[in-house]
Coordinates of C-alpha atoms in Angstrom, one line a residue:
X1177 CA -34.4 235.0 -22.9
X1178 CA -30.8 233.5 -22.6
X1179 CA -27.6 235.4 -21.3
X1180 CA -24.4 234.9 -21.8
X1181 CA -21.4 236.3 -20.0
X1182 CA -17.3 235.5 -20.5
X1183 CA -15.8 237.3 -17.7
X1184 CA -17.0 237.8 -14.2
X1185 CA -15.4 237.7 -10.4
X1186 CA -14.4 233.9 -8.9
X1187 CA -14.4 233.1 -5.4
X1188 CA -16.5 236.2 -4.7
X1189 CA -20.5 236.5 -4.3
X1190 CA -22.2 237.7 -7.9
X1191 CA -22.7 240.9 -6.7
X1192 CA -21.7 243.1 -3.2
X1193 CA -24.7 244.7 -1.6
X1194 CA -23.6 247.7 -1.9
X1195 CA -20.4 248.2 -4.2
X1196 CA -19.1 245.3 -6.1
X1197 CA -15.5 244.7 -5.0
X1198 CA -12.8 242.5 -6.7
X1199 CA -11.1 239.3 -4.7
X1200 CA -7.7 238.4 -5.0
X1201 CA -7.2 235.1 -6.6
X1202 CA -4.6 232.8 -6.4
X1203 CA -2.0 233.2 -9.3
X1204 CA -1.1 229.5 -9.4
X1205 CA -2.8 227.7 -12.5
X1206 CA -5.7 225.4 -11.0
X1207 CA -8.1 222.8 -12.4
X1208 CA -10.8 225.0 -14.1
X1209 CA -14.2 223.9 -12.9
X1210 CA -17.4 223.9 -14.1
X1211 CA -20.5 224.9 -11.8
X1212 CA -24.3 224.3 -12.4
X1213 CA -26.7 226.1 -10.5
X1214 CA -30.4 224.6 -10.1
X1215 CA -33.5 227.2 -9.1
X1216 CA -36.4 226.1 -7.0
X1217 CA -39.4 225.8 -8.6
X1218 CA -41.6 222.8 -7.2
X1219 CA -42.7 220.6 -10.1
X1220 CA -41.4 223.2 -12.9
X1221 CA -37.8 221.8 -11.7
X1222 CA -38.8 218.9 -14.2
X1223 CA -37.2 221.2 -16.9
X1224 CA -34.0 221.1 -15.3
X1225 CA -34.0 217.3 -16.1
X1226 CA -34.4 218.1 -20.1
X1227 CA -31.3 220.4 -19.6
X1228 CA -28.8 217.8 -17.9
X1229 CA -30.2 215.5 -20.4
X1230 CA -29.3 217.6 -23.5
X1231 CA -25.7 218.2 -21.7
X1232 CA -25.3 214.6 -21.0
X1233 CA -26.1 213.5 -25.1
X1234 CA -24.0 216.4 -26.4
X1235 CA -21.2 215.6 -24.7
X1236 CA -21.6 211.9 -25.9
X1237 CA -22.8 210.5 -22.3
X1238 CA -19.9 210.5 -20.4
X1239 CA -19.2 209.1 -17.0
X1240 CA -17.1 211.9 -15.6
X1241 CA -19.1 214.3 -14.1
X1242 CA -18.8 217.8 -16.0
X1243 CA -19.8 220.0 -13.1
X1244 CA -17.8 219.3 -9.9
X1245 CA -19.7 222.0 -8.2
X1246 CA -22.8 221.5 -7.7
X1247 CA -25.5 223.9 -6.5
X1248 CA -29.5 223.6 -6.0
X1249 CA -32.2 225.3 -4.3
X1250 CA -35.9 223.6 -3.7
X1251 CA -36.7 220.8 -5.6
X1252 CA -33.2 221.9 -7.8
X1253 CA -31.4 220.6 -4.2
X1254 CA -32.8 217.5 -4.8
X1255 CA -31.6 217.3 -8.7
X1256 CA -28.2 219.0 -8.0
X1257 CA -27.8 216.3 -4.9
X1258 CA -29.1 213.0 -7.0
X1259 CA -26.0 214.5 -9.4
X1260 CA -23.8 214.8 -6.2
X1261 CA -24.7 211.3 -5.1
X1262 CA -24.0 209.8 -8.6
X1263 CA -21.3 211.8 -9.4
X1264 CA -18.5 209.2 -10.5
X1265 CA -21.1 208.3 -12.9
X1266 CA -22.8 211.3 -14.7
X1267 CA -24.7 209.5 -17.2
X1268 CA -25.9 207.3 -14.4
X1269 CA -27.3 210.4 -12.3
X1270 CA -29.1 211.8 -15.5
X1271 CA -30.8 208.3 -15.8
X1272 CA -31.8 208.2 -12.3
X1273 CA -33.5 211.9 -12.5
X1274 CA -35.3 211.0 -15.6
X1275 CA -36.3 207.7 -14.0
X1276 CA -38.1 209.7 -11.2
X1277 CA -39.5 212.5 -13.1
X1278 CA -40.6 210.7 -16.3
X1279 CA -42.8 208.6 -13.6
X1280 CA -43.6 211.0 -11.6
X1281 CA -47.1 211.2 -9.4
X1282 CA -48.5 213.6 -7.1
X1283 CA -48.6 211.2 -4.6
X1284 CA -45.1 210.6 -4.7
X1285 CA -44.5 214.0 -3.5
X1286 CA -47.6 214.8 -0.9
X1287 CA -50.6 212.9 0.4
X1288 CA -53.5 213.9 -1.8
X1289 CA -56.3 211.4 -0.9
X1290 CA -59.1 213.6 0.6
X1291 CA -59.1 212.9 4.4
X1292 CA -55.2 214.2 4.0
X1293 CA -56.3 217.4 2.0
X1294 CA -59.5 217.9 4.6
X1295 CA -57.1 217.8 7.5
X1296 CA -54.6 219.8 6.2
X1297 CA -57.6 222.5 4.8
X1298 CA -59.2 222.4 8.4
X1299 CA -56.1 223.3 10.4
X1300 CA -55.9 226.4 8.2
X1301 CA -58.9 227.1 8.4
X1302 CA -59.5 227.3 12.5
X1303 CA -56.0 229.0 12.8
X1304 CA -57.2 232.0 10.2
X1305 CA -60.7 231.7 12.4
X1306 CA -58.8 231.8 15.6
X1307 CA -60.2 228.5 16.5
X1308 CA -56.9 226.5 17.4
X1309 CA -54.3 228.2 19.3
X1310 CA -51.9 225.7 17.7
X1311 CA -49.8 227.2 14.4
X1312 CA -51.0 224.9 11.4
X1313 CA -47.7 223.1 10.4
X1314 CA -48.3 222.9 6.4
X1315 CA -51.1 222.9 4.1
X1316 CA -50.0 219.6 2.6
X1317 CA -48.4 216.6 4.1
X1318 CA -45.3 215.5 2.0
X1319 CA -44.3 212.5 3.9
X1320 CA -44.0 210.8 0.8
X1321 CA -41.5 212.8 -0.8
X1322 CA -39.1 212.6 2.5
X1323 CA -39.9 208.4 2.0
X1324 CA -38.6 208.7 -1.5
X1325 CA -35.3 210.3 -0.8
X1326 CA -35.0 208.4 2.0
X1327 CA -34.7 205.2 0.0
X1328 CA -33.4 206.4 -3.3
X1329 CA -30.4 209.0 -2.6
X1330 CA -27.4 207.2 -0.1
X1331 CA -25.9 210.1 0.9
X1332 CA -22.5 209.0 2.4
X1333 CA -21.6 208.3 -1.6
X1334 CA -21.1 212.0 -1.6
X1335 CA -18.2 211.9 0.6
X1336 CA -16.8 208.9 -1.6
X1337 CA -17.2 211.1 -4.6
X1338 CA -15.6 214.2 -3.3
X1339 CA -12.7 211.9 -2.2
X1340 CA -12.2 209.7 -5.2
X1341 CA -11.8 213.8 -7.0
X1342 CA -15.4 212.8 -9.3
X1343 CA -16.8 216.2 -6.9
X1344 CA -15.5 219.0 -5.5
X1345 CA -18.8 220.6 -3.8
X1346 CA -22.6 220.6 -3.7
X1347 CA -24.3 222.7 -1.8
X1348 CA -28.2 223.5 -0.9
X1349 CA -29.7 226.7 0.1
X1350 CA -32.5 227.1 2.6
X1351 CA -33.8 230.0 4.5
X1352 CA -34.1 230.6 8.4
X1353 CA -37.5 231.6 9.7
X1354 CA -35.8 233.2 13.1
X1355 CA -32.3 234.6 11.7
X1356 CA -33.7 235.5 8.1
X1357 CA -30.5 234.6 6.6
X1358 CA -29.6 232.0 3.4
X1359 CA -28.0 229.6 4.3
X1360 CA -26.0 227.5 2.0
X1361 CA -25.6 224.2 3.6
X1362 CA -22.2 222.7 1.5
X1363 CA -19.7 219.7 1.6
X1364 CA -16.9 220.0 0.1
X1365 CA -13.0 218.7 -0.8
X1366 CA -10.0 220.2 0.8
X1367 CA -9.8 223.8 0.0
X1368 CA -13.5 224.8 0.5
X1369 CA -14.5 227.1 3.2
X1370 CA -17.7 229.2 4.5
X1371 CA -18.3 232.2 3.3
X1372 CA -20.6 235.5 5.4
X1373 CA -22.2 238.3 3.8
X1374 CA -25.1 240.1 4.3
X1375 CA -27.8 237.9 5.1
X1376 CA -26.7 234.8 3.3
X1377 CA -23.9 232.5 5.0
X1378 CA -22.1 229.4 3.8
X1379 CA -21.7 226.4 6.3
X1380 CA -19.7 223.3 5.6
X1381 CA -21.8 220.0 6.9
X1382 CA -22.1 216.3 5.8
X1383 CA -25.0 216.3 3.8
X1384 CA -28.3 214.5 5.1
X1385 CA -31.7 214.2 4.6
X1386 CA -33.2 217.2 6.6
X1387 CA -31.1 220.3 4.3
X1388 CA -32.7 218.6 1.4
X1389 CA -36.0 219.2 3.1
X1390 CA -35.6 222.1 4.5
X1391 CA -34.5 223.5 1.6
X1392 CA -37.7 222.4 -0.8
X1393 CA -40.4 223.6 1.5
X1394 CA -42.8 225.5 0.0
X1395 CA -43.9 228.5 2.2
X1396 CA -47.2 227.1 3.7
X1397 CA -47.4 224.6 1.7
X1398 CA -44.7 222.2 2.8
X1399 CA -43.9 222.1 6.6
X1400 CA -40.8 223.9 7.6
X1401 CA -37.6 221.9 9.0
X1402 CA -35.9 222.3 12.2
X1403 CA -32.1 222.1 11.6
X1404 CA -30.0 222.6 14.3
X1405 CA -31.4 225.1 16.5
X1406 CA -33.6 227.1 13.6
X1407 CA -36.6 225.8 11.6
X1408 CA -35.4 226.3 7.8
X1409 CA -38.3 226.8 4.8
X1410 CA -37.3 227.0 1.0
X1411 CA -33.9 228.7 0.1
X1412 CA -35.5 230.5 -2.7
X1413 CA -36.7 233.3 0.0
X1414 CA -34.1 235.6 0.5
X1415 CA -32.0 234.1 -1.5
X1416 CA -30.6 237.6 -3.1
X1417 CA -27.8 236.0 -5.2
X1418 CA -28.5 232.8 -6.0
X1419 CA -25.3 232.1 -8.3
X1420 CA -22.9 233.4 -5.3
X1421 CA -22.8 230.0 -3.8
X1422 CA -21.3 228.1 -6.7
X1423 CA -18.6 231.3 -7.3
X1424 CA -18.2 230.9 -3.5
X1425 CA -17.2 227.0 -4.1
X1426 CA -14.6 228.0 -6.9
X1427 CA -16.3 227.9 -10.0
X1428 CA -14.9 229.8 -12.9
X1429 CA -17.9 228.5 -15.3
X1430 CA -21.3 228.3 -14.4
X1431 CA -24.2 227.2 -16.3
X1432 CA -27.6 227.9 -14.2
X1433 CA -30.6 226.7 -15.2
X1434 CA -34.0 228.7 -14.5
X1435 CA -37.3 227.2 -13.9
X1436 CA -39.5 230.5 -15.4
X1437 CA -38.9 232.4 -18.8
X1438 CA -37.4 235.7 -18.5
X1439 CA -38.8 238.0 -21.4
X1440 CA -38.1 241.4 -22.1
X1441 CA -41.2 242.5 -22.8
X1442 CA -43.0 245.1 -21.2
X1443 CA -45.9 246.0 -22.4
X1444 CA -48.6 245.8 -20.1
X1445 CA -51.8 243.3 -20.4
X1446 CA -55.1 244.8 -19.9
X1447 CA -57.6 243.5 -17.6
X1448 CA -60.7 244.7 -16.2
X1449 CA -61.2 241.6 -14.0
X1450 CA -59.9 241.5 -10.6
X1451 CA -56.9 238.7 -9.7
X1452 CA -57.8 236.2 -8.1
X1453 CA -56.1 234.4 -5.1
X1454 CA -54.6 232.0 -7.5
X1455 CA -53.1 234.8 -9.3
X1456 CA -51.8 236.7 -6.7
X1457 CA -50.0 233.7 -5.2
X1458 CA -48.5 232.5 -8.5
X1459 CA -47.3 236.4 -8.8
X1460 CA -45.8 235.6 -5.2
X1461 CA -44.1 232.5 -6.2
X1462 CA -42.7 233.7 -9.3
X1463 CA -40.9 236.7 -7.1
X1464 CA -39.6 233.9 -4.9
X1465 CA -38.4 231.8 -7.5
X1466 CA -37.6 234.1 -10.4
X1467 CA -37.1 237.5 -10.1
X1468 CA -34.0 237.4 -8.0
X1469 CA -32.3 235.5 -10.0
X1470 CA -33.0 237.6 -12.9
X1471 CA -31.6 240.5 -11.0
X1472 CA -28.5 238.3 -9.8
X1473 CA -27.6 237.9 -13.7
X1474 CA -28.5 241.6 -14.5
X1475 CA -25.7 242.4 -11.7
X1476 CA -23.3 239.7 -12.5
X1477 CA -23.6 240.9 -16.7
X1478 CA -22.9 244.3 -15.2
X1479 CA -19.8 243.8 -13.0
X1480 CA -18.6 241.7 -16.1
X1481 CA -18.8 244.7 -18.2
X1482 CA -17.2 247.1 -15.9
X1483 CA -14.0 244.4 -15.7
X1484 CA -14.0 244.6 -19.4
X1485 CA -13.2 247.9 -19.2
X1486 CA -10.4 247.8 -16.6
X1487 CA -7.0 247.5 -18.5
X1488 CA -5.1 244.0 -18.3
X1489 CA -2.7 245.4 -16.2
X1490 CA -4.6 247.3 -13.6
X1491 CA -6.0 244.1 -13.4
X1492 CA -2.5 242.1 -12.2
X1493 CA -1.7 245.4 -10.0
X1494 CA 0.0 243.9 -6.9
X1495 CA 0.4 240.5 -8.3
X1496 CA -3.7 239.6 -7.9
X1497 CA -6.2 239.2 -10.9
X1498 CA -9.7 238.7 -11.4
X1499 CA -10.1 235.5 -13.5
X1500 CA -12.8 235.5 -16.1
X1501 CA -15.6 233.5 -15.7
X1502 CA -18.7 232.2 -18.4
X1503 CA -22.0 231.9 -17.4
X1504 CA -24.6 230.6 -19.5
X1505 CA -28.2 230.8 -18.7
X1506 CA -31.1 228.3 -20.0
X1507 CA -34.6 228.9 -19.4
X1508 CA -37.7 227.7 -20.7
X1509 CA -39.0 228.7 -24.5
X1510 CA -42.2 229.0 -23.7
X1511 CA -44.2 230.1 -20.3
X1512 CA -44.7 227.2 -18.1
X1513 CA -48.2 228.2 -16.5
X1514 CA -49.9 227.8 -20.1
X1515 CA -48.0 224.7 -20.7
X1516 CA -49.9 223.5 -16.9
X1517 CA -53.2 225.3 -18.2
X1518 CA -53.2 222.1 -20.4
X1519 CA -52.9 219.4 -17.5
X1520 CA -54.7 220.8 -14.9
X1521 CA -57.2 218.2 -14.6
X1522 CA -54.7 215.7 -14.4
X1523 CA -54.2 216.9 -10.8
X1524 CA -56.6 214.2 -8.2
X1525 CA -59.7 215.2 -7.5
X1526 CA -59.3 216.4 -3.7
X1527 CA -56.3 218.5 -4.9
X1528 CA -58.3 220.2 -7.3
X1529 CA -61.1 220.7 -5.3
X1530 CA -58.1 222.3 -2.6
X1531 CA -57.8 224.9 -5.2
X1532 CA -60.6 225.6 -7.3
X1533 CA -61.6 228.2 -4.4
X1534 CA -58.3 230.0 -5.4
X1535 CA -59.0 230.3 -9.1
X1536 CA -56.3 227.8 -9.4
X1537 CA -57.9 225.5 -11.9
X1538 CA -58.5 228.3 -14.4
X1539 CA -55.8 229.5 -17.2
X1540 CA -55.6 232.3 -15.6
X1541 CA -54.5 231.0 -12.0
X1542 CA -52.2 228.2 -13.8
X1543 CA -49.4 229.8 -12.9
X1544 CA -49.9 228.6 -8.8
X1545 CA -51.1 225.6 -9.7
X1546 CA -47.6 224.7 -11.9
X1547 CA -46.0 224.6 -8.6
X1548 CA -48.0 221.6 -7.6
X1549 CA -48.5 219.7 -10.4
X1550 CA -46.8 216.9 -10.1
X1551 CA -48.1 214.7 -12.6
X1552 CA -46.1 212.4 -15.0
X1553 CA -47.9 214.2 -18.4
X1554 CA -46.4 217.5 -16.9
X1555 CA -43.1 216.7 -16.0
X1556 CA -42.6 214.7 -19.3
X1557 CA -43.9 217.8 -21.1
X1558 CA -40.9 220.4 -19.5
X1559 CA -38.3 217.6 -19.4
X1560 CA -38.6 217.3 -23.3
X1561 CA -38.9 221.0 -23.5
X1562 CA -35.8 221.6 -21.4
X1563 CA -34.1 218.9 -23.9
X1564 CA -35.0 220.9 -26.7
X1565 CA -34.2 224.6 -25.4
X1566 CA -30.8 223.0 -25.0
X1567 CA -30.3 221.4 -28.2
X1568 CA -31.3 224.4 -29.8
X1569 CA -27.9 226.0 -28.3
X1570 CA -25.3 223.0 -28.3
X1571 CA -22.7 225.5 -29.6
X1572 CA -22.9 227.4 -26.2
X1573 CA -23.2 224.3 -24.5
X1574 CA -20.1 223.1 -25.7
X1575 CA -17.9 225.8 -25.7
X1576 CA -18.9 226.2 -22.1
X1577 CA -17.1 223.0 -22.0
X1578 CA -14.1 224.2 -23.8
X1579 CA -10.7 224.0 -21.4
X1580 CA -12.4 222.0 -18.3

């Protein structure tokens, strides 16, 4: 399912909690900028990949970066930052993403040899038997992935990218275990400031390490990060509008990029057989990951309409306006978890034997299993599907472009 929407509310969050209210805009012509907003998703981000690759080939690999706002969640905070970091050279920061992900290994990610799975299974294990007074950190250990962005992403070329005008923003969303809020962690050029709403906040800091962690860890799978005086786990929880922060940083475009595919349909399967844990979790997941954003663009398509409907000069009424905005939405073709179903045994062996208990290894408990699944056949797999989705609508892709 794709939407498409040509006028909308900048500088505002993509929907009020309660009533959706207009903000005053600056009459002054301005740059026009084009956001792109990257969903969590664990391994499934891989698709994003296939996306910016389709972007960068249609519009003839360029080396000015198209989006000067930048926005990611879980592992799309670590695509949307690469982009960030590489920003004077777009075609560059497409290449390095498809460098990682086109090679990718569980192992680069979390430990999966067995004495790491064991340990990690055992602490959960005596805390859910009362054994260990201790709180189990994670279920997996994913040093690895922190040594990998240690030494691949220099993050003080953001700053030299905002400055040299290649960026204007990036920002990454995690959630706070004690406060409960979102928090969008951004760095920006002159002229961006925070933003608070109801239970999500914006907070200007100089981009490290530790928000990109905090902001991809899995609930219970990944250990959660302490930043500043809070531990922070994956923004995807919470995270009620999770296009706001890029209308926040002053996009007027935005194309966002899920990491599930949203269908219409609703008739109802029939099963006799009970879910199994696998199933249940993946169902968790996918309401972490997918649903709110599916409801964010169901609200922002609706306050779109209703401005339709307001006359142009109501509109200007006391010298303010709302300025139209596009938003275009890509999403997979095709339902990840059966595309997993078919590399399931490519997982290692201890990590399979993690979550056969589950019903994790069947097709029916796929859908958990996607999360983890790491694996370069995987990743290749939704990277070329990602490309292809977004070939299939390079009209929309370039007259998204059209006036930036």
């Amino acid at each position: 399912m794709s939407h498409r929407t040509d006028a909308g509310m900048t500088g505002a969050g993509s929907g009020a909690e309660t009533q959706p209210t207009a903000q005053v805009t600056d009459l002054r012509p301005r740059r026009a900028r084009a956001g792109l907003v990257l969903t969590g998703g664990g391994a499934r981000a891989a698709y994003q990949v296939g996306v910016v690759k389709a972007v960068r080939d249609i519009l003839g690999s360029p080396q000015k970066n198209p989006f000067p706002i930048l926005c990611g969640t879980s592992a799309g905070a670590i695509n949307a930052t690469t982009l960030a970091v590489y920003a004077d050279n777009f075609t560059r920061g497409v290449g390095n993403l498809l460098e990682v992900w086109e090679n990718m290994h569980v192992d680069h990610v979390y430990r999966a040899d067995t004495a790491s799975i064991v340990r990690g299974g055992a602490r959960w294990l005596s805390a859910l038997m009362l054994m260990s007074r201790k709180n189990p950190v994670s279920l997996l250990d994913n040093t690895p992935l922190q040594e990998m962005l240690r030494s691949t992403l220099p993050f003080d070329r953001i700053q030299d990218n905002i400055d040299c005008g290649a960026l204007y923003a990036v920002s990454v969303t995690a959630s706070g275990y004690t406060s409960g809020q979102s928090v969008s962690f951004f760095q920006g050029g002159s002229g961006t400031e925070g933003w608070e709403r109801n239970q999500r906040i914006g907070a200007a800091v100089t981009l490290k390490l530790e928000y990109l962690l905090a902001s991809a860890a899995l609930p219970f799978i990944f250990p959660a990060v302490k930043v500043h005086r809070e531990y922070f786990g994956d923004g995807s929880m919470r995270q009620i509008a999770p296009i706001s922060p890029a209308l926040h940083l002053g996009a007027d475009r935005v194309l966002v990029v899920g990491t599930g595919r949203q269908t219409l349909d609703t008739a109802r399967a029939r099963s006799n057989v009970y879910p199994s844990l696998a199933q249940i979790a993946g169902h968790a997941l996918n309401s972490i990951f997918l649903d709110t954003l599916a409801v964010d663009l169901e609200r922002l398509e609706r306050i779109n309409r209703t401005v339709s409907l307001i006359p142009s000069d109501r509109l200007a009424d006391g010298g303010t306006t709302l300025k139209p905005i596009k938003v275009l939405f890509i999403s997979p073709s095709q339902p990840i978890e059966r595309i997993a179903a078919r590399f399931l045994h490519e997982l290692p062996r201890p990590v399979r034997f993690l979550l056969r208990p589950t019903g994790a290894m069947n097709r029916s408990g796929s859908n958990l299993a996607s999360y983890l699944l790491f694996e370069q056949s995987f990743c290749r797999a939704l990277v070329d599907l990602g490309y292809q989705d977004t070939v299939a609508r390079e009209h929309e892709v370039r007259e998204f472009f059209v006036d930036t």
